[in-house]
């Protein structure tokens, strides 16, 4: 995680903010399990598991709160 | 997810905000599992499972916090 | 969910706000499982399951945060 | 739940606010399972189960956020 | 829980705030399971269980949000 | 945990804030399970378990909310 990937929380549109929230969620999984190979294998298991899909949505929702606040809710 | 679906967090009424929160929750599941077919099959499993219904409600509640704040709580 | 049920987040008292938070929590389950009959059957299962009772309380607590903020915490 | 039990979110001290957060957490379990007898039986099960004790703590922490904000963090 | 243990949410440093968040988390487990003896036995089970360690971290993170806000983020 | 490790919540960049959120998440696991040896063993189990990876991401997301607010969202 040495190369910079998070320069700013500001985005032009709500949708770009939403996509940033998804990126934050994925980067946090990567922080705990850095191996692309292992994550690739694991993905096959969890994207068919609704409990885990919902838990992933919870992480995205939490990160979207942060990004939306950072952008003054794009008002 | 290339076509825009999230133009603004502002809604005319609290209820429209509530419906946006539900949409955000569904779009985040879609972000992790993009296949309509797979999600359709999975749905049959989780909408009879109370633990997962409650977990879904938690995601909606979190997204509703964001939408409500974005609208100044419609005051 | 076509008839309006959420006109405002403002309530006269904290307790009425609490009851609105419970209503929001129930409506979000209904959004995912609209059948009254199915929800009635499911209820018999989860209201004896402490893990699910606690998870339901978490949803209510999250919705109460939103309603309390919307009311300026009734100060 | 017809008799009023939540008149205000304001408390004199942080500790009284903490106790209110616990009360809110218990009242939300009661909202879903109103029977004192059933809750009494269930309690014997979950107060020995660390996963559920931790989940209960999460509900208390969320309600304490609300109560603390309502009191301007007692500053 | 009759003796006062929570006089203020203000701390001199972020780290002292962090330690207060941990204390709040422990006191909320104690609120549900007051017996020191039972908690001591239970601890042996959950401190080797990563799912429960992570759930405990979630409670600490939530309480730290409250304490950090109470201190104006020590800015 | 006697040596100071959390001097400030302020960081120069969003990415440094993100890394602080990860550090907070790890320190909270350490607060509950202080043994480096035990945590090392446990890690081998949970970094292959997607449900736990997602739960860890939730903790990071919650801590990032705190750090981002502390930094005025780096605006």
XYZ file of C-alpha atoms in Angstrom:
450
model
C 0.000 0.000 0.000
C 2.984 2.289 -0.605
C 1.683 3.973 -3.792
C -0.869 6.724 -3.092
C -4.444 5.837 -4.023
C -6.443 8.178 -1.767
C -5.618 11.786 -2.595
C -8.927 13.387 -1.643
C -12.396 12.507 -0.403
C -13.953 15.133 -2.665
C -15.734 13.941 -5.787
C -17.596 15.786 -8.511
C -20.842 13.860 -8.223
C -22.692 11.699 -5.675
C -22.173 8.707 -7.921
C -18.409 9.230 -8.025
C -18.602 9.446 -4.218
C -20.458 6.171 -4.154
C -17.756 4.570 -6.251
C -15.099 5.939 -3.908
C -17.004 4.358 -0.984
C -16.830 1.019 -2.784
C -13.108 1.504 -3.394
C -12.504 2.287 0.289
C -14.385 -0.877 1.208
C -12.267 -2.989 -1.120
C -9.014 -1.392 0.024
C -9.827 -2.250 3.623
C -10.228 -5.920 2.745
C -6.901 -5.631 0.917
C -5.298 -4.095 4.018
C -6.068 -7.270 5.961
C -5.511 -9.771 3.130
C -2.967 -8.223 0.712
C -2.642 -11.244 -1.608
C -4.511 -10.679 -4.880
C -4.496 -14.412 -5.455
C -6.065 -15.287 -2.102
C -8.669 -12.533 -2.429
C -9.539 -13.796 -5.915
C -10.182 -17.279 -4.580
C -12.148 -15.996 -1.598
C -14.325 -13.854 -3.838
C -15.747 -16.940 -5.533
C -17.044 -18.023 -2.137
C -18.592 -14.842 -0.800
C -20.298 -13.330 -3.819
C -22.838 -16.168 -3.699
C -23.411 -15.797 0.015
C -26.174 -13.313 0.764
C -25.173 -12.782 4.407
C -21.730 -11.662 3.229
C -23.136 -9.557 0.403
C -25.270 -7.721 2.959
C -22.287 -7.313 5.313
C -20.297 -5.841 2.403
C -23.157 -3.422 1.758
C -22.936 -2.312 5.372
C -19.258 -1.424 4.924
C -20.050 0.500 1.727
C -22.878 2.369 3.488
C -20.536 3.353 6.335
C -17.839 4.580 3.957
C -20.452 6.448 1.907
C -21.477 8.344 5.065
C -17.889 9.560 5.335
C -17.532 10.488 1.668
C -20.937 12.212 1.561
C -20.100 14.301 4.656
C -16.710 15.192 3.131
C -18.526 16.588 0.113
C -21.135 18.511 2.084
C -23.590 16.004 0.620
C -23.031 17.607 -2.837
C -25.533 20.353 -2.027
C -22.540 0.592 -13.355
C -21.550 2.973 -16.155
C -24.957 4.673 -16.560
C -25.620 7.347 -13.936
C -28.222 6.417 -11.321
C -27.253 8.670 -8.411
C -27.550 12.306 -9.465
C -28.385 13.836 -6.092
C -29.036 12.880 -2.481
C -31.767 15.504 -2.204
C -35.362 14.318 -2.248
C -38.650 16.165 -1.966
C -40.029 14.179 0.939
C -38.748 11.947 3.773
C -40.446 8.997 2.134
C -38.649 9.588 -1.165
C -35.448 9.755 0.902
C -36.334 6.447 2.474
C -36.804 4.914 -0.946
C -33.437 6.306 -2.039
C -31.858 4.654 1.017
C -33.350 1.336 -0.092
C -32.008 1.898 -3.609
C -28.514 2.645 -2.278
C -28.672 -0.572 -0.266
C -29.632 -2.601 -3.304
C -27.017 -0.971 -5.519
C -24.308 -1.887 -3.034
C -25.272 -5.552 -3.216
C -25.198 -5.176 -7.000
C -21.705 -3.657 -6.806
C -20.408 -6.872 -5.245
C -22.594 -9.317 -7.197
C -23.411 -7.683 -10.577
C -25.260 -10.664 -12.082
C -29.039 -10.095 -12.097
C -29.527 -13.820 -12.489
C -27.414 -14.769 -9.477
C -28.990 -12.069 -7.300
C -32.434 -13.299 -8.321
C -31.611 -16.826 -7.192
C -29.999 -15.618 -3.963
C -33.037 -13.502 -3.141
C -35.213 -16.596 -2.813
C -32.897 -17.728 -0.005
C -32.543 -14.583 2.060
C -36.010 -13.074 2.064
C -37.195 -15.961 4.272
C -34.245 -15.633 6.628
C -34.967 -13.208 9.452
C -31.321 -12.705 10.401
C -30.619 -11.521 6.871
C -33.764 -9.403 6.722
C -32.607 -7.645 9.883
C -29.091 -7.194 8.481
C -30.601 -5.649 5.349
C -32.591 -3.281 7.557
C -29.346 -2.203 9.197
C -27.892 -1.249 5.806
C -31.045 0.706 4.939
C -30.927 2.487 8.313
C -27.294 3.488 7.727
C -28.007 4.791 4.237
C -31.086 6.626 5.519
C -28.855 8.471 8.022
C -26.820 9.755 5.082
C -29.816 10.735 2.957
C -31.609 12.396 5.892
C -28.513 14.458 6.763
C -28.125 15.420 3.081
C -31.645 16.833 3.169
C -31.247 18.680 6.448
C -33.730 16.150 7.809
C -36.442 17.802 5.627
C -36.983 20.489 8.263
C -45.358 0.931 -0.406
C -47.236 3.360 -2.621
C -49.316 5.014 0.140
C -47.389 7.662 2.081
C -46.429 6.635 5.623
C -43.412 8.881 6.298
C -44.464 12.515 6.106
C -41.949 13.990 8.541
C -39.145 12.978 10.894
C -40.267 15.539 13.468
C -42.109 14.293 16.521
C -43.490 16.080 19.549
C -41.669 14.023 22.151
C -38.595 11.781 22.412
C -40.863 8.814 22.994
C -42.826 9.483 19.804
C -39.432 9.669 18.070
C -38.520 6.324 19.543
C -41.740 4.837 18.215
C -40.988 6.306 14.775
C -37.547 4.640 14.900
C -39.273 1.307 15.553
C -41.649 1.943 12.658
C -38.747 2.742 10.314
C -37.077 -0.501 11.382
C -40.206 -2.513 10.646
C -40.815 -0.807 7.314
C -37.300 -1.709 6.192
C -37.960 -5.385 6.849
C -41.196 -4.964 4.912
C -39.270 -3.387 2.022
C -37.282 -6.593 1.626
C -40.070 -9.066 2.478
C -43.405 -7.404 1.536
C -45.629 -10.391 2.320
C -47.529 -9.899 5.585
C -48.127 -13.624 5.736
C -44.457 -14.564 5.384
C -43.349 -11.932 7.899
C -45.983 -13.215 10.346
C -44.582 -16.729 10.118
C -40.985 -15.530 10.363
C -41.784 -13.471 13.443
C -42.605 -16.602 15.419
C -39.024 -17.735 14.812
C -37.037 -14.623 15.591
C -38.773 -13.172 18.618
C -37.459 -16.104 20.681
C -33.928 -15.761 19.316
C -31.854 -13.396 21.415
C -29.201 -12.829 18.747
C -31.901 -11.580 16.391
C -33.606 -9.526 19.094
C -30.281 -7.784 19.725
C -29.734 -7.253 15.977
C -33.206 -5.701 15.753
C -32.286 -3.392 18.625
C -29.236 -2.277 16.671
C -31.439 -1.253 13.738
C -33.773 0.655 16.072
C -30.781 2.402 17.706
C -29.471 3.468 14.283
C -32.847 4.809 13.194
C -33.267 6.568 16.532
C -29.977 8.415 15.896
C -31.496 9.783 12.691
C -34.833 10.739 14.244
C -33.181 12.320 17.299
C -30.877 14.435 15.105
C -33.865 15.451 12.948
C -35.545 16.790 16.086
C -32.492 18.608 17.422
C -32.584 15.998 20.191
C -35.819 17.636 21.472
C -33.793 20.278 23.314
C -45.563 0.768 25.746
C -48.434 3.187 26.364
C -47.064 4.731 29.590
C -44.388 7.368 28.961
C -40.858 6.311 29.868
C -38.753 8.588 27.644
C -39.432 12.213 28.542
C -36.053 13.690 27.619
C -32.625 12.699 26.352
C -30.949 15.196 28.653
C -29.241 13.875 31.747
C -27.304 15.597 34.511
C -24.156 13.537 34.188
C -22.392 11.346 31.598
C -23.028 8.342 33.791
C -26.770 9.020 33.915
C -26.563 9.288 30.109
C -24.848 5.931 29.989
C -27.612 4.412 32.061
C -30.207 5.947 29.737
C -28.383 4.336 26.789
C -28.696 0.971 28.528
C -32.392 1.596 29.143
C -32.959 2.478 25.479
C -31.211 -0.749 24.500
C -33.426 -2.806 26.787
C -36.607 -1.056 25.684
C -35.831 -1.877 22.054
C -35.581 -5.579 22.877
C -38.894 -5.200 24.709
C -40.427 -3.543 21.640
C -39.786 -6.709 19.649
C -40.440 -9.229 22.428
C -42.920 -7.636 24.877
C -43.356 -10.679 27.132
C -41.455 -10.245 30.413
C -41.631 -13.997 30.933
C -40.110 -14.867 27.565
C -37.390 -12.226 27.920
C -36.581 -13.587 31.393
C -36.074 -17.088 30.000
C -34.056 -15.830 27.045
C -31.798 -13.811 29.322
C -30.521 -16.966 30.981
C -29.257 -18.055 27.559
C -27.598 -14.927 26.259
C -25.824 -13.536 29.296
C -23.401 -16.463 29.125
C -22.808 -16.062 25.396
C -19.948 -13.680 24.704
C -20.933 -13.025 21.080
C -24.314 -11.792 22.276
C -22.829 -9.817 25.149
C -20.614 -8.019 22.620
C -23.574 -7.431 20.281
C -25.516 -5.940 23.214
C -22.558 -3.647 23.913
C -22.715 -2.454 20.319
C -26.357 -1.427 20.777
C -25.491 0.405 24.004
C -22.579 2.179 22.272
C -24.879 3.321 19.452
C -27.516 4.613 21.859
C -24.827 6.321 23.941
C -23.727 8.234 20.807
C -27.253 9.614 20.567
C -27.571 10.488 24.247
C -24.097 12.075 24.378
C -24.845 14.244 21.333
C -28.198 15.236 22.862
C -26.320 16.514 25.916
C -23.636 18.363 23.989
C -21.275 15.722 25.380
C -21.766 17.255 28.860
C -19.154 19.912 28.102
C -23.036 0.138 39.054
C -23.896 2.505 41.914
C -20.407 4.027 42.358
C -19.638 6.730 39.785
C -17.069 5.728 37.150
C -17.937 8.082 34.279
C -17.488 11.672 35.398
C -16.591 13.233 32.062
C -15.976 12.312 28.428
C -13.132 14.820 28.196
C -9.588 13.491 28.217
C -6.235 15.208 27.964
C -4.946 13.206 25.011
C -6.318 11.082 22.151
C -4.747 8.033 23.727
C -6.518 8.635 27.039
C -9.705 8.975 24.967
C -8.973 5.664 23.349
C -8.562 4.051 26.746
C -11.869 5.571 27.863
C -13.522 4.033 24.780
C -12.176 0.642 25.839
C -13.476 1.196 29.361
C -16.941 2.109 28.040
C -16.932 -1.073 25.967
C -16.050 -3.192 28.986
C -18.595 -1.490 31.217
C -21.346 -2.245 28.708
C -20.533 -5.956 28.826
C -20.592 -5.654 32.611
C -24.014 -3.990 32.443
C -25.430 -7.113 30.818
C -23.351 -9.676 32.730
C -22.483 -8.167 36.127
C -20.751 -11.236 37.583
C -16.945 -10.817 37.584
C -16.596 -14.559 37.918
C -18.770 -15.377 34.883
C -17.088 -12.698 32.773
C -13.693 -14.078 33.769
C -14.654 -17.553 32.566
C -16.207 -16.227 29.377
C -13.098 -14.204 28.594
C -11.046 -17.382 28.220
C -13.390 -18.380 25.396
C -13.643 -15.195 23.374
C -10.130 -13.813 23.408
C -9.064 -16.691 21.157
C -11.994 -16.233 18.790
C -11.160 -13.792 16.020
C -14.788 -13.104 15.076
C -15.449 -11.950 18.632
C -12.202 -9.978 18.827
C -13.281 -8.112 15.692
C -16.789 -7.540 17.095
C -15.208 -6.126 20.272
C -13.117 -3.791 18.105
C -16.315 -2.551 16.483
C -17.724 -1.603 19.881
C -14.491 0.194 20.800
C -14.533 2.049 17.446
C -18.124 3.184 18.058
C -17.354 4.396 21.567
C -14.194 6.123 20.319
C -16.342 8.099 17.851
C -18.324 9.420 20.814
C -15.293 10.231 22.953
C -13.433 11.871 20.042
C -16.439 14.082 19.219
C -16.786 14.989 22.908
C -13.203 16.252 22.847
C -13.536 18.175 19.592
C -11.141 15.578 18.198
C -8.369 17.060 20.407
C -7.720 19.771 17.835
C -0.235 -0.257 26.206
C 1.817 2.058 28.412
C 3.959 3.638 25.666
C 2.133 6.392 23.753
C 1.130 5.483 20.199
C -1.784 7.866 19.564
C -0.577 11.445 19.825
C -3.045 13.072 17.411
C -5.867 12.212 15.046
C -4.651 14.779 12.533
C -2.865 13.528 9.444
C -1.393 15.308 6.452
C -3.312 13.369 3.814
C -6.478 11.266 3.515
C -4.329 8.231 2.872
C -2.351 8.747 6.073
C -5.738 9.056 7.803
C -6.780 5.781 6.284
C -3.633 4.139 7.593
C -4.318 5.568 11.042
C -7.823 4.045 10.894
C -6.243 0.674 10.181
C -3.835 1.146 13.080
C -6.717 2.018 15.440
C -8.512 -1.143 14.318
C -5.471 -3.289 15.014
C -4.798 -1.672 18.378
C -8.345 -2.444 19.482
C -7.863 -6.139 18.757
C -4.601 -5.885 20.714
C -6.458 -4.269 23.627
C -8.585 -7.395 23.970
C -5.904 -9.954 23.084
C -2.511 -8.469 24.048
C -0.401 -11.530 23.217
C 1.507 -11.043 19.948
C 1.958 -14.795 19.730
C -1.746 -15.605 20.062
C -2.742 -12.851 17.609
C -0.174 -14.200 15.132
C -1.717 -17.663 15.293
C -5.250 -16.315 15.068
C -4.356 -14.237 12.031
C -3.668 -17.362 9.997
C -7.281 -18.364 10.576
C -9.145 -15.156 9.858
C -7.362 -13.722 6.867
C -8.774 -16.547 4.755
C -12.292 -16.105 6.117
C -14.266 -13.600 4.072
C -16.908 -12.977 6.746
C -14.154 -11.878 9.127
C -12.363 -9.847 6.454
C -15.604 -7.958 5.868
C -16.145 -7.482 9.613
C -12.599 -6.080 9.865
C -13.423 -3.676 7.034
C -16.426 -2.482 9.016
C -14.182 -1.600 11.953
C -11.764 0.250 9.656
C -14.686 2.146 8.055
C -15.944 3.202 11.502
C -12.518 4.383 12.619
C -12.016 6.184 9.307
C -15.224 8.158 9.971
C -13.648 9.393 13.201
C -10.272 10.235 11.663
C -11.858 11.951 8.647
C -14.079 14.103 10.879
C -11.053 14.962 13.044
C -9.308 16.292 9.946
C -12.293 18.254 8.649
C -12.305 15.715 5.822
C -9.008 17.228 4.568
C -10.900 19.991 2.776
